[in-house]
Structure formats: C-alpha cells, structure tokens
C-alpha cells in the first residue's frame, strides 16, 4: 500500500510527502493537507444521488458515499478495510421557527449530534482509523475535550485497536467521559488544560509508535469534509448563502471549506456559500487574529462550551485559508448568549450541546449586525448531541449556573402526591 493516488502537502512551505507516510507535520513544522488529483475524479451528482438508495454499507455512510474525494482506494479495498458504521446521513432540519427567534426566515440546522457517538467527530474518525489500519498500527491516541475521545474510543474498539486518551483534568462533560471509559480506552487525566494534554500526546505518539488522531491528523479533515458535501446533497445541490458553525481547534471549518472547494472544482456545485465561524468570547484566538489581521496569539481559554474551550488551535493557518476562500467571517458570542440559544434549540425539540448552540447565537449576532440578511438561506451546524452534557442542562433549568441568566428555565416542580394540588399546578 505504498502507492496511493493522493499526496500530503505542507500548508506553510508547500513541501510534499507520499500519501501514506507516517507523519503529521512537515519538516518545517507546518501542518499537512491531503491533496487529491481531481482530474482523475469522475464523481457526479447522479452517482452520488443513486447511492442514497443503495444498501451497500459504504454508500449508506454519509462519509464513504463521497469516497472518491476522501480516500480514493477503490471500492474493493475500501469494502475490506473501511471502518464504516453508518456515520453521517444526519438530518438537515428545516428550523424556520428557531429562525424567527434569531431573525432569519430560511434557517436549516444540520444535526451532527446524530452521528453514531453523538458528534461530527465520527466523520473524521472513520477515515483516521481506516488510515491507521492501512499503516498497520495497533494503537491510536488523542488529546480531547471529550467528543474526539468518545469517537476514537468507539472506532478503535470496533477495529480491534487499543485507544489511549489524554483529557484535561476535571473539565470534561460527563456524557463524553462516560463514553471513553465505556468503550474501553485507556484514559489519562492530565493535571493541566487541553493545550497541555495536546503537547503531551504528540510526544507519546512519537516515542511509543502510536498513531495520533488529534485534529492535526490530516485524514480526519478529509472525513469531516463530507458534512458540507452532504448539506449540498440534502438541499438538492442548491447552494445556501451561509454555512455557520462553531470553532475550537478549527478543524471543522477547515474541512467544510476544503470539501466545498473540491465539489466546486469538479462542477458538482456551481457556486460557493459564505462561511461564518463562531467562537466563544472566552476562547477566541481566531476571532482576535481575524479582526486584527495577525497570526494566532494563544489565550487561556474559559467557556461553558467545553468542546470549543481551546486557547491554542493547531489548525488556524488552514482555517484562515478556507475562510478567505469562502469569503467568510469570524465572530464571537458570550456564554450567556450560547446558553440562551441552546434553550431555544432545545425547546424546539431538536436539542444540542452548548458548543453547537454557539452557531445559533452567532447567527443572531450576525443578523443584528447586518452581515447576514434576514432573507438569506442559512445552514447552521449543530455539532454535538444534547445528552453529551446533561449537567449543564439540568443546572441551567434549575437556575444554578454561575454567571448565566436562565431566562428560559423550565425547572421541575415539586408537588405532594395529591390530585387537587396537581390539578392546581397544571391549570396555572
Ligand atoms: C470538536 C467540537 C467542536 C469544535 O470543532 P473544531 O473542529 O475543533 O473547531 C464544536 N462542537 C463540538 C460538539 C465538538 O465536538
Ligand atoms: Zn513545510
């Protein structure tokens, strides 16, 4: 498996490497991109649409349906090796009611919390683990604020590999930690924050011969590209005006941009949407760098939305490139705004974890600022499942979150076991 039809290329200096070389960075320390030869790609809308009614496990995966643009190894090889388990193919909700609350008429929400382990991380992980198999690795590792570790633990387990997880101490949502433990990964709590865990895991992988599946891994980006592609297919290839999503380590916005540019180059879509990346105000290094036109300055991250609580994002250079190519922008929202948006998304019956709802808070801000026009078609991405962070939900509705105003609280009501008293409560 040394000859493959893609290669790796440095985002900083342009140096190239073989497609399956075991490396995560260029010799210059720049991050790497997977580069496909699109002139060889014969994918069309018709082929992709036909796959929607297929019973083949690759076609049914919302990632592997786009395989020619993700890991073009041929169907036979992929049937044998792909770690597919029905990731993707998530709902795109018509969310006009939520749209009315935040000021856009034509709002759609792509719910990536409907993936097998409850977040979009599964899309990158199915590809990352498949590459680990191609490289004949027996163990994989990551540092994570939670969802990456939940996903990696699951995909490692179904592929018969050992999983090693570094998490920041005491700062991980319970739903995610429980998945990592349940799927059997060796889980190490570092006395430090996410950025400390990230530095350690890179050293451990190098010295122990373990495959690194952090967002620095360029193949995870390849899988995550499928989110944007699938949104286009969900909308019958009618390109929306905006795609809005949260930004933490910035892998996801990098991926969306890369995938859409490839679809455009192939002529599968005939224009490009704009992209808006929403950061938490307490974890906003991209927002600052974007606004000031500088390189990233790491910050000490603090936000209730733990999935985007990242002060030193590894993929910022790739990310900026994609935002520029899609005429995009970066904004920030406060924890209060995130939780208010979350209460709206949850009460609509859709529901998502806090970081996901930065999307909706960001849309509201951008409409207020006149950046998004109320008539435009907007697709927001909900990145993770509501049940990932149950403590936050209950504490919000009990009015017990420090510094957060629970304006839409729906607290449980205590009542005696008495029918008259219950009637009184119901009729109130
Ligand atoms: C990982 C994650 C994010 C952030 O994505 P990046 O690619 O790191 O920018 C946002 N929301 C959820 C739920 C996540 O799991
Ligand atoms: Zn380089």
XYZ file of C-alpha atoms and ligand atoms in Angstrom:
444
model
C 0.000 0.000 0.000
C 2.781 2.473 -0.646
C 1.381 3.825 -3.921
C -1.811 5.800 -3.365
C -3.395 8.434 -5.619
C -3.142 11.324 -3.140
C -0.189 13.052 -1.503
C 0.479 15.258 1.510
C 1.458 18.892 1.203
C 2.667 21.427 3.792
C 0.278 24.301 4.447
C 3.184 26.614 5.248
C 6.022 25.870 2.790
C 4.385 23.645 0.152
C 6.791 20.681 0.586
C 5.147 17.406 -0.480
C 5.221 13.898 1.007
C 3.864 10.480 -0.006
C 0.177 9.867 0.786
C 0.710 7.187 3.419
C 3.913 8.386 5.022
C 3.665 8.229 8.833
C 3.940 11.909 9.660
C 1.636 14.658 10.946
C 3.759 17.728 10.248
C 6.184 18.970 7.622
C 9.897 19.127 8.455
C 9.288 22.893 8.791
C 6.614 22.007 11.442
C 3.744 23.255 9.266
C 0.538 21.188 9.253
C -0.277 18.933 6.292
C -3.079 18.776 3.744
C -4.262 15.756 1.777
C -4.156 16.693 -1.909
C -6.276 14.717 -4.374
C -5.813 14.579 -8.110
C -9.249 15.871 -9.085
C -8.538 15.448 -12.797
C -8.930 11.692 -12.208
C -12.224 12.016 -10.337
C -15.393 11.134 -12.226
C -17.869 11.746 -9.442
C -21.193 13.392 -10.431
C -24.436 14.423 -8.756
C -26.142 11.455 -10.417
C -23.688 8.938 -8.964
C -23.991 10.492 -5.502
C -27.801 10.617 -5.641
C -28.005 6.992 -6.790
C -26.024 5.961 -3.711
C -28.769 7.345 -1.461
C -30.978 4.375 -2.333
C -28.231 1.751 -2.130
C -27.937 -0.893 0.582
C -24.152 -1.024 0.399
C -22.524 -0.069 3.702
C -20.140 2.391 2.049
C -22.962 4.090 0.170
C -25.062 4.300 3.339
C -22.297 6.062 5.243
C -22.561 9.836 4.880
C -18.768 9.896 4.683
C -17.919 6.960 2.439
C -20.661 7.921 -0.011
C -18.176 10.628 -1.065
C -15.213 8.211 -1.017
C -13.611 9.282 -4.309
C -12.959 12.685 -2.704
C -11.959 11.327 0.688
C -9.790 8.226 0.464
C -9.800 7.041 -3.172
C -8.585 3.480 -2.740
C -11.193 1.831 -4.946
C -14.378 0.143 -3.766
C -12.881 -3.301 -3.324
C -10.116 -2.178 -0.976
C -12.488 0.067 0.959
C -15.074 -2.719 1.367
C -12.329 -4.698 3.033
C -10.754 -2.041 5.238
C -13.021 0.995 5.854
C -14.105 1.369 9.491
C -17.624 2.380 8.452
C -20.551 2.205 10.857
C -23.213 4.396 9.319
C -21.679 7.760 10.243
C -23.170 10.872 8.668
C -26.508 10.860 6.843
C -27.714 13.136 9.640
C -30.887 15.199 9.481
C -30.961 18.659 7.996
C -33.848 20.230 9.912
C -35.990 22.969 8.493
C -35.740 25.248 11.519
C -37.781 28.261 10.489
C -39.306 28.560 13.960
C -35.869 28.911 15.529
C -35.048 31.195 12.603
C -37.866 33.546 13.583
C -36.380 33.826 17.088
C -32.965 34.777 15.754
C -34.011 36.855 12.747
C -33.632 34.685 9.607
C -36.554 33.282 7.642
C -34.849 30.413 5.884
C -32.865 28.602 8.582
C -31.758 24.970 8.391
C -29.874 23.039 11.057
C -27.614 20.108 10.197
C -27.594 17.892 13.265
C -24.205 16.264 13.568
C -25.165 15.128 17.066
C -26.990 12.316 15.258
C -23.755 10.509 14.408
C -23.028 7.081 15.996
C -21.234 8.501 19.056
C -23.153 11.767 19.088
C -20.870 14.294 17.383
C -19.368 15.149 13.989
C -16.047 13.725 15.201
C -17.206 10.323 13.893
C -16.883 11.595 10.334
C -13.189 12.274 10.704
C -12.586 9.273 12.920
C -13.880 6.676 10.458
C -11.251 7.893 7.996
C -8.474 8.353 10.577
C -8.945 4.825 11.911
C -9.059 3.423 8.379
C -5.690 5.051 7.683
C -4.344 3.633 10.966
C -5.345 0.191 9.630
C -3.641 0.872 6.301
C -0.499 1.828 8.215
C -0.823 -1.387 10.259
C -0.874 0.495 13.554
C -2.214 -1.350 16.597
C -2.818 1.624 18.895
C -4.243 5.113 18.460
C -4.251 8.175 20.727
C -5.679 11.657 21.072
C -5.978 14.562 23.470
C -9.516 15.742 23.706
C -12.053 17.997 25.333
C -14.337 14.991 25.035
C -16.014 14.229 21.734
C -12.865 13.221 19.886
C -12.039 10.755 22.656
C -15.582 9.342 22.715
C -15.440 8.817 18.972
C -11.901 7.460 18.861
C -12.604 5.013 21.703
C -15.553 3.597 19.788
C -13.897 3.351 16.381
C -10.747 1.854 17.934
C -12.837 -0.769 19.697
C -14.780 -1.822 16.596
C -11.472 -2.065 14.731
C -9.707 -4.115 17.400
C -7.172 -1.412 18.304
C -6.034 -0.034 21.651
C -7.161 3.513 22.377
C -5.215 5.969 24.560
C -6.850 9.207 25.638
C -5.463 12.300 27.347
C -8.059 14.566 28.862
C -7.772 17.831 30.771
C -8.461 17.270 34.458
C -11.978 17.868 35.750
C -13.091 19.778 32.659
C -14.830 17.224 30.520
C -18.572 16.789 30.105
C -19.908 13.637 31.743
C -21.566 12.155 28.663
C -18.249 12.213 26.807
C -16.112 10.865 29.642
C -18.560 8.018 30.174
C -18.269 7.033 26.503
C -14.466 6.961 26.587
C -14.478 4.713 29.658
C -17.315 2.523 28.404
C -15.691 1.841 25.018
C -12.605 0.665 26.867
C -9.956 3.266 26.040
C -7.106 3.834 28.490
C -7.974 7.296 29.779
C -5.400 9.539 31.447
C -6.457 12.732 33.183
C -3.688 15.288 32.873
C -3.164 17.856 35.603
C -3.466 20.704 33.134
C -5.660 22.099 30.392
C -6.412 20.887 26.865
C -3.369 22.578 25.409
C -1.091 20.757 27.906
C -2.718 17.419 27.040
C -2.217 18.144 23.348
C 1.516 18.754 23.756
C 1.966 15.529 25.770
C 0.099 13.254 23.398
C 2.246 14.304 20.458
C 5.401 13.306 22.348
C 3.937 9.987 23.479
C 2.845 9.030 19.968
C 6.296 9.755 18.568
C 8.145 7.757 21.194
C 5.717 4.809 21.514
C 4.798 4.233 17.867
C 1.135 5.083 18.410
C -0.973 6.673 15.664
C -2.043 10.219 16.551
C -5.671 11.049 15.847
C -5.848 14.630 17.032
C -7.222 17.236 14.686
C -3.667 17.766 13.447
C -4.218 14.461 11.614
C -4.959 15.451 8.020
C -7.189 12.422 7.319
C -9.739 13.483 9.933
C -10.199 16.666 7.936
C -10.888 14.522 4.852
C -13.775 12.749 6.585
C -15.225 15.941 8.011
C -15.358 17.448 4.527
C -18.357 15.204 3.953
C -20.528 17.361 6.238
C -20.501 20.242 3.757
C -20.918 17.877 0.815
C -23.872 16.200 2.461
C -25.519 19.560 3.217
C -25.339 20.357 -0.503
C -26.876 17.000 -1.378
C -29.590 17.446 1.310
C -30.519 20.742 -0.393
C -30.574 19.026 -3.799
C -27.352 20.814 -4.744
C -28.848 24.280 -4.248
C -26.043 26.163 -2.529
C -27.171 28.168 0.545
C -25.958 31.714 1.240
C -24.276 30.832 4.524
C -22.889 27.916 6.491
C -22.386 28.783 10.159
C -20.514 26.621 12.662
C -18.597 26.831 15.954
C -14.794 26.974 16.004
C -12.477 25.431 18.607
C -9.430 23.684 17.187
C -10.694 24.885 13.783
C -10.511 21.527 12.042
C -14.148 21.519 11.102
C -14.327 24.870 9.316
C -11.096 23.926 7.543
C -12.735 20.716 6.389
C -16.013 22.278 5.240
C -14.136 24.840 3.136
C -11.796 22.251 1.602
C -14.648 19.916 0.669
C -16.802 22.615 -0.876
C -13.911 23.976 -2.916
C -13.314 20.460 -4.259
C -17.005 19.981 -5.132
C -16.920 23.343 -6.893
C -13.785 22.481 -8.827
C -15.475 19.276 -10.032
C -18.562 21.245 -11.094
C -20.847 19.325 -8.708
C -21.892 22.664 -7.194
C -21.922 25.824 -9.276
C -21.210 28.416 -6.581
C -19.854 28.605 -3.043
C -21.621 29.552 0.190
C -20.079 32.034 2.607
C -18.880 30.609 5.904
C -19.138 32.071 9.409
C -17.063 30.647 12.270
C -18.361 31.373 15.768
C -16.042 31.309 18.778
C -16.840 31.611 22.473
C -15.769 35.035 23.753
C -13.611 33.328 26.402
C -11.806 31.160 23.812
C -11.466 33.499 20.852
C -7.911 33.483 19.454
C -9.136 33.118 15.865
C -11.621 35.951 16.282
C -8.855 38.216 17.592
C -6.362 37.242 14.890
C -9.031 37.610 12.195
C -10.176 41.021 13.401
C -6.639 42.324 13.748
C -5.106 40.610 10.724
C -2.366 38.930 12.757
C -1.124 35.382 13.482
C -2.757 33.461 16.339
C -1.849 34.519 19.875
C -2.692 31.667 22.281
C -5.103 32.590 25.099
C -6.087 30.912 28.375
C -9.470 29.533 27.342
C -12.576 29.788 29.539
C -16.110 28.978 28.407
C -19.092 26.888 29.431
C -18.966 25.305 25.949
C -16.180 22.805 26.721
C -15.996 21.455 23.146
C -14.667 24.821 21.942
C -12.645 25.674 25.032
C -9.365 25.807 23.171
C -6.821 28.586 23.519
C -4.170 27.447 21.047
C -5.834 25.952 17.947
C -3.475 23.814 15.855
C -5.271 24.256 12.539
C -5.523 28.031 12.441
C -3.461 28.520 9.300
C -5.526 26.046 7.266
C -8.614 27.535 8.805
C -7.852 31.127 7.750
C -7.124 29.954 4.231
C -10.541 28.290 3.966
C -12.402 31.230 5.475
C -10.766 33.589 2.991
C -11.561 31.302 0.034
C -15.243 31.222 1.050
C -15.466 34.984 1.657
C -16.081 34.086 5.285
C -16.026 35.837 8.606
C -15.322 35.064 12.256
C -17.420 36.231 15.183
C -17.706 35.579 18.929
C -20.548 35.131 21.420
C -20.728 35.123 25.225
C -21.602 32.114 27.372
C -24.904 33.784 28.234
C -25.753 34.085 24.535
C -24.712 30.467 23.938
C -26.944 29.189 26.724
C -29.890 31.320 25.623
C -29.540 29.982 22.072
C -29.269 26.482 23.493
C -32.521 26.900 25.410
C -34.202 27.881 22.111
C -32.717 24.957 20.148
C -33.554 22.509 22.938
C -37.132 23.739 23.437
C -37.767 23.392 19.696
C -37.387 19.639 20.269
C -34.111 19.430 18.365
C -31.580 19.927 21.156
C -27.779 20.065 21.121
C -24.782 20.505 23.408
C -23.584 24.020 24.353
C -20.790 24.438 21.767
C -23.255 23.561 18.995
C -25.502 26.386 20.023
C -22.773 28.972 19.565
C -23.868 28.527 15.941
C -27.357 29.853 16.607
C -26.107 32.605 18.921
C -23.661 33.621 16.199
C -26.401 33.734 13.544
C -28.447 36.010 15.781
C -25.487 38.356 16.251
C -24.631 38.430 12.541
C -28.230 39.235 11.614
C -28.298 42.052 14.176
C -25.082 43.430 12.716
C -26.467 43.296 9.179
C -23.857 40.779 7.997
C -26.456 38.074 7.376
C -29.528 39.332 5.556
C -32.854 38.109 7.055
C -33.907 36.783 3.626
C -30.797 34.703 3.039
C -30.738 30.922 3.311
C -28.622 29.954 6.310
C -27.462 26.454 7.280
C -26.238 26.207 10.859
C -24.333 23.218 12.124
C -25.214 21.582 15.427
C -22.030 19.720 16.247
C -22.968 17.542 19.225
C -25.844 15.754 20.959
C -27.846 17.275 23.815
C -27.029 14.331 26.112
C -23.286 14.953 25.930
C -23.564 17.487 28.721
C -26.600 16.681 30.881
C -25.297 18.513 33.970
C -25.339 21.829 32.157
C -28.906 21.286 31.007
C -30.254 20.482 34.443
C -28.283 23.241 36.142
C -29.484 25.767 33.571
C -33.114 24.905 34.156
C -32.600 24.935 37.938
C -31.037 28.411 37.636
C -27.799 27.102 39.118
C -25.187 28.012 36.503
C -22.685 30.584 37.754
C -22.843 33.802 35.777
C -25.634 32.584 33.458
C -29.105 34.097 33.457
C -31.557 31.230 32.959
C -34.141 33.274 31.093
C -35.894 30.257 29.621
C -35.704 27.998 32.676
C -38.079 25.038 32.805
C -37.409 23.832 36.342
C -39.097 20.711 37.687
C -41.967 21.467 40.059
C -42.176 19.689 43.398
C -45.635 18.591 44.397
C -47.263 16.460 47.088
C -48.984 13.255 45.935
C -52.324 14.993 45.974
C -54.670 15.232 42.981
C -56.116 18.640 43.831
C -52.677 20.145 44.234
C -51.521 18.618 40.892
C -54.632 19.983 39.131
C -53.875 23.411 40.513
C -50.303 23.227 39.155
C -51.396 22.033 35.695
C -54.005 24.762 35.329
C -51.627 27.528 36.380
C -14.902 19.332 18.334
C -16.158 20.098 18.513
C -16.285 21.433 18.121
C -15.128 22.219 17.572
O -14.700 21.794 16.320
P -13.223 22.173 15.800
O -13.017 21.371 14.597
O -12.295 21.821 16.911
O -13.251 23.655 15.554
C -17.502 22.061 18.274
N -18.554 21.411 18.814
C -18.480 20.136 19.203
C -19.676 19.484 19.809
C -17.291 19.434 19.067
O -17.224 18.161 19.480
Zn 6.658 22.911 5.443
